[in-house]
PDB file of C-alpha atoms in Angstrom:
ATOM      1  CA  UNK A  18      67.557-125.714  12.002  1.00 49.00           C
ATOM      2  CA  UNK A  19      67.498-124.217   8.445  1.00 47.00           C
ATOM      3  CA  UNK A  20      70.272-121.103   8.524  1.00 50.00           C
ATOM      4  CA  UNK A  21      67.694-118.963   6.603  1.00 47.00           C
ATOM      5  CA  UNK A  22      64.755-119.030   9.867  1.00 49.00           C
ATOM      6  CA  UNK A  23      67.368-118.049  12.437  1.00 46.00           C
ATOM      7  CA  UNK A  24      66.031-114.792  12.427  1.00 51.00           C
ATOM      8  CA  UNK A  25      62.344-114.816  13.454  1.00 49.00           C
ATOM      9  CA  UNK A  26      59.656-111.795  14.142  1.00 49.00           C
ATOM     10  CA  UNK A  27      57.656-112.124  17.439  1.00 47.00           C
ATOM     11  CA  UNK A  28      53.875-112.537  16.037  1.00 52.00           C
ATOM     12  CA  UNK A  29      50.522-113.109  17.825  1.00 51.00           C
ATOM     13  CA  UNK A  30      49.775-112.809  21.049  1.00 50.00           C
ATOM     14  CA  UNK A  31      53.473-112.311  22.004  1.00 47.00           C
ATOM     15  CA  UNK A  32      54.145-109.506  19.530  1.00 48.00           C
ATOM     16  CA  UNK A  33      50.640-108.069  21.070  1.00 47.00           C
ATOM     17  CA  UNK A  34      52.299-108.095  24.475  1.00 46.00           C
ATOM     18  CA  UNK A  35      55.514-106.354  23.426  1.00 44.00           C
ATOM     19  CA  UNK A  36      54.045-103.771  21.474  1.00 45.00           C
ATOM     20  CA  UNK A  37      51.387-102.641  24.573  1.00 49.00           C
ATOM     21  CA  UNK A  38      54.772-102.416  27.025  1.00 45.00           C
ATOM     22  CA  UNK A  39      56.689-100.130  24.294  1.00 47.00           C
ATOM     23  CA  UNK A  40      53.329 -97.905  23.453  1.00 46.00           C
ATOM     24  CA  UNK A  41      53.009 -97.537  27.125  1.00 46.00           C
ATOM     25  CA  UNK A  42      56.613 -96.707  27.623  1.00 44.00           C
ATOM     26  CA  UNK A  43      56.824 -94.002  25.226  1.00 45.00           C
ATOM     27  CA  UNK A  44      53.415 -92.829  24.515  1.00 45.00           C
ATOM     28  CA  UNK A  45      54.017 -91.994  21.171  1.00 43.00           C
ATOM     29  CA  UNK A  46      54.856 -94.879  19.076  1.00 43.00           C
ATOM     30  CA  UNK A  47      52.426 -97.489  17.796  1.00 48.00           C
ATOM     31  CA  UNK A  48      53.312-101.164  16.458  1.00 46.00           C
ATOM     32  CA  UNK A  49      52.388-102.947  13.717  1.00 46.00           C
ATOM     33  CA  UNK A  50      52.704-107.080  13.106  1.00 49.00           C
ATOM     34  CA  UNK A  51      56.343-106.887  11.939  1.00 50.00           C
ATOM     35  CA  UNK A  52      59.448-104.918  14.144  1.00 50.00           C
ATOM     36  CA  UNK A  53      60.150-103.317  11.133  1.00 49.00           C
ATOM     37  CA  UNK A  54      56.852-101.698   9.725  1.00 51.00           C
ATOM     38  CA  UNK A  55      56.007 -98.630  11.090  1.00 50.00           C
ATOM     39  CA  UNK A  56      52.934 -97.914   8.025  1.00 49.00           C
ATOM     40  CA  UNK A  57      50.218 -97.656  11.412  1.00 50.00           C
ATOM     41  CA  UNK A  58      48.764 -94.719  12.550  1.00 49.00           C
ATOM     42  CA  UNK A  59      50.538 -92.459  15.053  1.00 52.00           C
ATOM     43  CA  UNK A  60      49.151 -91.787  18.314  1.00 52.00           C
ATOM     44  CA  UNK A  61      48.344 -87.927  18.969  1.00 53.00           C
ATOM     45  CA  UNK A  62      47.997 -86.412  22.906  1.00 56.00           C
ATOM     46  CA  UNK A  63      44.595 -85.962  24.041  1.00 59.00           C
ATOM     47  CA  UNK A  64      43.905 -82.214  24.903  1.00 56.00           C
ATOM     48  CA  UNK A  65      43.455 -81.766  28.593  1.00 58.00           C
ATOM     49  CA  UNK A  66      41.436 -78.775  30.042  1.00 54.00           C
ATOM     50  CA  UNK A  67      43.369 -76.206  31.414  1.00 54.00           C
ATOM     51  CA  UNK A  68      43.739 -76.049  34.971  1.00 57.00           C
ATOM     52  CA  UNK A  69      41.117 -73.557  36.804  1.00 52.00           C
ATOM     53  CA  UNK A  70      43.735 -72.243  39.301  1.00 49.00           C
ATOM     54  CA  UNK A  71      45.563 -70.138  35.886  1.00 50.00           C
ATOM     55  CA  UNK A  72      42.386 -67.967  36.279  1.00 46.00           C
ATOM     56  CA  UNK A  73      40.559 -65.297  38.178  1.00 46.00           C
ATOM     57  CA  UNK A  74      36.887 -64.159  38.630  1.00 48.00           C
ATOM     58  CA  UNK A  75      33.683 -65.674  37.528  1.00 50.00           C
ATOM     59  CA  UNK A  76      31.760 -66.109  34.180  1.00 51.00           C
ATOM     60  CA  UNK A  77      29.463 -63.734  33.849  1.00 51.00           C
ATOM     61  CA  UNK A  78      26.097 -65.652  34.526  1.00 56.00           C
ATOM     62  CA  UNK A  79      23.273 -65.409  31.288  1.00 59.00           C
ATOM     63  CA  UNK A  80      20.440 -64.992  34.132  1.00 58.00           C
ATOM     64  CA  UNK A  81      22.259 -62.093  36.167  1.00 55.00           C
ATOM     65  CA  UNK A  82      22.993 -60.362  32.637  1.00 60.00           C
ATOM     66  CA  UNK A  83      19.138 -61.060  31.931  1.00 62.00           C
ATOM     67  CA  UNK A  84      18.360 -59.466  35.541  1.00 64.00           C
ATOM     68  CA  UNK A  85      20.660 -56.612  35.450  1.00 64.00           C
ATOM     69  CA  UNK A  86      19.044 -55.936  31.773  1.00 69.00           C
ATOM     70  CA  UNK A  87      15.760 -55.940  32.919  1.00 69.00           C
ATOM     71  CA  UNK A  88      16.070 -54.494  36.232  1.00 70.00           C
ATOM     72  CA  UNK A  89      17.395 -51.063  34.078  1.00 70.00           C
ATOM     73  CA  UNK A  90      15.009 -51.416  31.781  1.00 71.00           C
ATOM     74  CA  UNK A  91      12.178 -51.627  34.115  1.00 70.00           C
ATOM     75  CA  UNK A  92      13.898 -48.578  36.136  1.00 71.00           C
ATOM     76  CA  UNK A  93      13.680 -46.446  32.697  1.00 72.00           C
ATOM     77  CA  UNK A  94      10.115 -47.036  32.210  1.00 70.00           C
ATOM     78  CA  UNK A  95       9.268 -45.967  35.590  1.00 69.00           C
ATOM     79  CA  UNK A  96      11.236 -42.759  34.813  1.00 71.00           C
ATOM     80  CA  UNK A  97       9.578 -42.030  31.572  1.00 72.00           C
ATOM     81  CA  UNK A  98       6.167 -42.628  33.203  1.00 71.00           C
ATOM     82  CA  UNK A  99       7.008 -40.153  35.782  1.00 70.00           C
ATOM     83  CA  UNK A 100       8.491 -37.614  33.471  1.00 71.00           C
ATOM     84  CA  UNK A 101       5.252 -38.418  31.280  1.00 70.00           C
ATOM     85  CA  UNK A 102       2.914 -38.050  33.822  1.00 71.00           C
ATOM     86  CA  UNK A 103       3.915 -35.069  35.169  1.00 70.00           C
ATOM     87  CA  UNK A 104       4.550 -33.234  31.584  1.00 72.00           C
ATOM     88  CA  UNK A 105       0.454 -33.860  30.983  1.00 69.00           C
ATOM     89  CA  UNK A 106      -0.261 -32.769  34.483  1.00 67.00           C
ATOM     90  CA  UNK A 107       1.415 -29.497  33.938  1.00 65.00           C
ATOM     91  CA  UNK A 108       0.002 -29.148  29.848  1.00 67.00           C
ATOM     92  CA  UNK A 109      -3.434 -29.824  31.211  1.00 62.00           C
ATOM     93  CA  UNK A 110      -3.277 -27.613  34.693  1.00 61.00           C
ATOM     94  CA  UNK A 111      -1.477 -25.100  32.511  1.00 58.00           C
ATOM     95  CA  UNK A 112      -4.927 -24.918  29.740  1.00 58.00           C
ATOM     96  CA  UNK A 113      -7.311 -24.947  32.673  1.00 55.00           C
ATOM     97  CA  UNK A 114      -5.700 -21.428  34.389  1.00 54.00           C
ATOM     98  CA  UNK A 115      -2.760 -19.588  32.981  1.00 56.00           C
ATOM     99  CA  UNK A 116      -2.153 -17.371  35.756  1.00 67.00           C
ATOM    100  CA  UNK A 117      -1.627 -20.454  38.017  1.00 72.00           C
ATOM    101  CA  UNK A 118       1.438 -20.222  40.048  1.00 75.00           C
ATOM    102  CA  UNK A 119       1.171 -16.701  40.836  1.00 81.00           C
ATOM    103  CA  UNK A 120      -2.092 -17.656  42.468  1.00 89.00           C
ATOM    104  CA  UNK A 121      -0.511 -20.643  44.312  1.00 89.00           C
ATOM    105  CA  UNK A 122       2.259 -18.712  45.782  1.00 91.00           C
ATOM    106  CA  UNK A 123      -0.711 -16.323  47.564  1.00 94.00           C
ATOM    107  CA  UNK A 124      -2.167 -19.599  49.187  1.00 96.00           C
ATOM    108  CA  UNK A 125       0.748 -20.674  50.640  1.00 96.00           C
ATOM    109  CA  UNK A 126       1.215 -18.064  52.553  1.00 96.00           C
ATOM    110  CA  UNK A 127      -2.178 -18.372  53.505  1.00 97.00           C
ATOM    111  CA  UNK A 128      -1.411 -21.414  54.742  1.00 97.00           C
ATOM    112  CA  UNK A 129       1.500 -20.630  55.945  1.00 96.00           C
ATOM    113  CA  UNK A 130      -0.357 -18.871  58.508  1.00 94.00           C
ATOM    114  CA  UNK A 131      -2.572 -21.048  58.983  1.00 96.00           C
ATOM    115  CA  UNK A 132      -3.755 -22.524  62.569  1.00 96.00           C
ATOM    116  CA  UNK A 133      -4.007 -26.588  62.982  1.00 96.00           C
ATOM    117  CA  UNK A 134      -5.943 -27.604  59.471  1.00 97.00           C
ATOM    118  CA  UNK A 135      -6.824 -23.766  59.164  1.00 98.00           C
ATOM    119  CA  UNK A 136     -10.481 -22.112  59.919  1.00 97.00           C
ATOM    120  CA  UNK A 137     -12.075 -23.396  56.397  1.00 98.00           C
ATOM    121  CA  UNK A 138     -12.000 -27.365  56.745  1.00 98.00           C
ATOM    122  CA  UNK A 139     -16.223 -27.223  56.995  1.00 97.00           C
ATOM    123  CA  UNK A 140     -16.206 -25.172  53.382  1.00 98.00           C
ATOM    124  CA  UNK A 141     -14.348 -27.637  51.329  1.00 98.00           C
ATOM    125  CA  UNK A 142     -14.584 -30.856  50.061  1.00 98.00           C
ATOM    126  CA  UNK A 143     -13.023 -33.344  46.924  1.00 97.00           C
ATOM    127  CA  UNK A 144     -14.428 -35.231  44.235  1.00 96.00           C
ATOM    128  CA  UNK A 145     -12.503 -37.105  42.120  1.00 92.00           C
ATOM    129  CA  UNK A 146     -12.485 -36.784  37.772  1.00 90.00           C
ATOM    130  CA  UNK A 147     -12.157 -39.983  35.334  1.00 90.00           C
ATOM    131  CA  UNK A 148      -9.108 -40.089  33.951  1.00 88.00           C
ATOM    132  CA  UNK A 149     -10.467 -39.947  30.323  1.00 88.00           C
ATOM    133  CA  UNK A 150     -11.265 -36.510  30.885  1.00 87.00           C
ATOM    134  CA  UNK A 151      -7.979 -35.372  31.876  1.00 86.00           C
ATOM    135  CA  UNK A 152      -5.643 -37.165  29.763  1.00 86.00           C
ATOM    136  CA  UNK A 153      -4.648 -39.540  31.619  1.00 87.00           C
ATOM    137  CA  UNK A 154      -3.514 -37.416  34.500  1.00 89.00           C
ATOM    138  CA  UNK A 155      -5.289 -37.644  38.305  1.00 91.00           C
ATOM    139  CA  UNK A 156      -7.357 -34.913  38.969  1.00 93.00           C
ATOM    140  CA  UNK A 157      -9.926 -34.063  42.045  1.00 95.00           C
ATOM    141  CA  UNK A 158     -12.459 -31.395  41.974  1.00 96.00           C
ATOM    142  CA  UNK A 159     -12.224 -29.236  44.956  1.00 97.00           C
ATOM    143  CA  UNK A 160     -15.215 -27.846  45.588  1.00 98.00           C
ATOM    144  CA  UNK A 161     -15.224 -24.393  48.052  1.00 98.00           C
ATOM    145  CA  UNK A 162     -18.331 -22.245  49.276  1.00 98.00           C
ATOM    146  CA  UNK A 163     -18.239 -19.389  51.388  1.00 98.00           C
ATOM    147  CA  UNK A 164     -20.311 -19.734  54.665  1.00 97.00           C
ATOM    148  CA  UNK A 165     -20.043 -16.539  55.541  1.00 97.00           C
ATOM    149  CA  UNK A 166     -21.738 -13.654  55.052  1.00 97.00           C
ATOM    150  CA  UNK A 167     -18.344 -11.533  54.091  1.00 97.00           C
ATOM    151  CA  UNK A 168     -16.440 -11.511  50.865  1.00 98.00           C
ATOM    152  CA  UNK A 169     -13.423 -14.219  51.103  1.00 98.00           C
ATOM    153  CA  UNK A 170     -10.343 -16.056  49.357  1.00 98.00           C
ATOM    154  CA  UNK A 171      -9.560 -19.621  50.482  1.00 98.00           C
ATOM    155  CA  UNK A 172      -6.212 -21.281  49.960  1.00 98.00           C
ATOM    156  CA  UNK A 173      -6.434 -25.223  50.516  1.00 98.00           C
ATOM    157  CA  UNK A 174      -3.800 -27.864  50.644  1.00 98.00           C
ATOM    158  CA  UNK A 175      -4.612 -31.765  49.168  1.00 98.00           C
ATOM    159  CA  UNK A 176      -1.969 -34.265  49.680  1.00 98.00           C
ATOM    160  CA  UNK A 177      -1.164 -37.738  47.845  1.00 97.00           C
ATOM    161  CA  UNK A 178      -0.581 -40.802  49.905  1.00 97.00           C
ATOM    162  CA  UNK A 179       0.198 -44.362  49.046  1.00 95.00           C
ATOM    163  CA  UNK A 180      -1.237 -47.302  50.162  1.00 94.00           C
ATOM    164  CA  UNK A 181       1.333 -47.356  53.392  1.00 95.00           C
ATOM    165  CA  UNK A 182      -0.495 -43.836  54.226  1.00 95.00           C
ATOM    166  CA  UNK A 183       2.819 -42.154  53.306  1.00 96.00           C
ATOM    167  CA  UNK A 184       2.345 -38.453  51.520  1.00 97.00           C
ATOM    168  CA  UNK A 185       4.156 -38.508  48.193  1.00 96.00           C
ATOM    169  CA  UNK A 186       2.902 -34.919  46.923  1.00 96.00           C
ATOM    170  CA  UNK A 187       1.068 -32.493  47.665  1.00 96.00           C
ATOM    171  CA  UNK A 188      -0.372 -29.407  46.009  1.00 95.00           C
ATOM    172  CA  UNK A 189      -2.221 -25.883  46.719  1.00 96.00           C
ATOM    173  CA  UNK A 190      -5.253 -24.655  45.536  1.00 95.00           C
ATOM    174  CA  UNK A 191      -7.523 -21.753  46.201  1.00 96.00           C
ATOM    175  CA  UNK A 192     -10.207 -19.315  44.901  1.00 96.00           C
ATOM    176  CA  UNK A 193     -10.262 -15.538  45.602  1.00 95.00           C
ATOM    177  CA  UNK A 194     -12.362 -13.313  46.644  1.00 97.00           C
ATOM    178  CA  UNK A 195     -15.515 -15.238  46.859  1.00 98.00           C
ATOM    179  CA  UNK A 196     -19.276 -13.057  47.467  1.00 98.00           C
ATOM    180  CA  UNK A 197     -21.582 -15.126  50.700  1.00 98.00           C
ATOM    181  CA  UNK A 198     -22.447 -18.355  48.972  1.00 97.00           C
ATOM    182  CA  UNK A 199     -20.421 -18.352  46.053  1.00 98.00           C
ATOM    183  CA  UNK A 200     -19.250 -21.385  45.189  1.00 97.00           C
ATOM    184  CA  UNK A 201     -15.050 -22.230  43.212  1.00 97.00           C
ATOM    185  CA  UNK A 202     -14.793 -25.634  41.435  1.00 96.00           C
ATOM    186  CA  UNK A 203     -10.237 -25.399  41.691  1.00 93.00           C
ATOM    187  CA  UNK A 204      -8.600 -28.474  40.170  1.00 92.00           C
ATOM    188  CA  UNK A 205      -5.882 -30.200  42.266  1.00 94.00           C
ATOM    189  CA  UNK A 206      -3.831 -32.128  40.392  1.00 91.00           C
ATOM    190  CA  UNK A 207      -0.870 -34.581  40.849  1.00 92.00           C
ATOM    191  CA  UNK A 208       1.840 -35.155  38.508  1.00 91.00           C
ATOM    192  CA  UNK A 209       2.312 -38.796  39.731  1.00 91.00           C
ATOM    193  CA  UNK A 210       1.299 -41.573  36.890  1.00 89.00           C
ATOM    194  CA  UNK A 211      -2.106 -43.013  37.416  1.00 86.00           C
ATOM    195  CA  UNK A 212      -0.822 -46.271  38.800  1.00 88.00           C
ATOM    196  CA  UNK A 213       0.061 -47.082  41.314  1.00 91.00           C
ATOM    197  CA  UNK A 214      -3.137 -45.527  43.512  1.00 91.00           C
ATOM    198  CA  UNK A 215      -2.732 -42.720  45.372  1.00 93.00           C
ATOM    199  CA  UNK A 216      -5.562 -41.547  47.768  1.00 95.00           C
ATOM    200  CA  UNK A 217      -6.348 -37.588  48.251  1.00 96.00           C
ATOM    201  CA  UNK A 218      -7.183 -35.456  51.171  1.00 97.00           C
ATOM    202  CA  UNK A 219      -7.506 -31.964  52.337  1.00 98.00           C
ATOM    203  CA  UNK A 220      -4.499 -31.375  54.521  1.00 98.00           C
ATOM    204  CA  UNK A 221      -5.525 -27.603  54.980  1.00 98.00           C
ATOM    205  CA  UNK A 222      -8.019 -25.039  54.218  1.00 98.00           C
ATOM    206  CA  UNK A 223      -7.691 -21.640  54.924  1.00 98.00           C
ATOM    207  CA  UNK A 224      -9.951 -18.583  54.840  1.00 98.00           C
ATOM    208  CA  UNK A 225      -8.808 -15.264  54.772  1.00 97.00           C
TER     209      UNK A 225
END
């Protein structure tokens, strides 16, 4: 055998071999066709994803943001719509009569005194206005005539339920010192927004 070929490189499928047992070994190293040429690329770690136990807690979720966003938001309407509504009520009950509460404070004591539904249920009754009148703010006519044959004041109560029957506001009315047959058109009004409905009914009406 020729002295100069006593040295021979491992090629083909046998220097294939070698190479995949040292790349395997160390994990870092890549092989070329020769021993001595290391010109190939070099092998970089693939990134792993950390491990979930190194944290706490949740991510927040995009729908319960969306929920929790809307949920306030929808809560803030509602607030300004009852804050609106019952700003108008006041402006408009305010422009009808300006001596207002001072009268209502007289009828509740009426009331106040007051037997059952009071002695005046047969000389009162409610009609209802369109809300285009009023600016947007429920408003009933009540209407009051004196039966008797004696000059009177009437106080009268009208309460506000829902659509479960429960009484979400009420409010006093009244007109003094009515002649035999004379007739008082008092508004009662809510300060509740128009929606949702509310239904109205004398609670009270008292003559005295």
């Amino acid at each position: 055998m020729p002295r100069g070929r006593s040295r021979r490189t491992l090629r083909g499928p046998v220097a294939l071999a070698v190479c995949t047992v040292l790349a395997g070994a160390a994990g870092l190293t890549a092989c070329g066709d020769d021993g001595g040429d290391e010109s190939g690329p070099s092998a970089s770690p693939r990134p792993t994803a950390p491990e979930r136990s190194n944290f706490s807690g949740e991510p927040p979720s995009p729908l319960a943001s969306k929920a929790s966003e809307a949920e306030s938001a929808a809560s803030e309407a509602a607030a300004s719509a009852e804050a609106s509504a019952s700003r108008r009520a006041h402006d408009f009950e305010a422009s009808v009569s300006a001596d207002v509460e001072r009268n209502r404070q007289e009828y509740r004591k009426a009331l106040d005194s007051a037997d059952g539904q009071g002695n005046a249920m047969k000389d009162v009754s409610l009609t209802g206005k369109p809300l285009a009148q009023t600016d947007n703010v429920r408003a009933l006519v009540v209407h009051i005539t004196n039966s008797t044959d004696q000059k009177a004041s009437y106080a009268v109560q009208v309460d506000f339920s829902d659509a479960d029957g429960k009484v979400v506001e009420s409010t006093v009315v009244g007109a003094r010192d009515l002649d035999p047959g004379e007739r008082a058109q008092p508004l009662a009004i809510s300060t509740k927004p128009p929606e949702p409905h509310l239904t109205a009914k004398i609670a009270k009406a008292q003559r005295y």
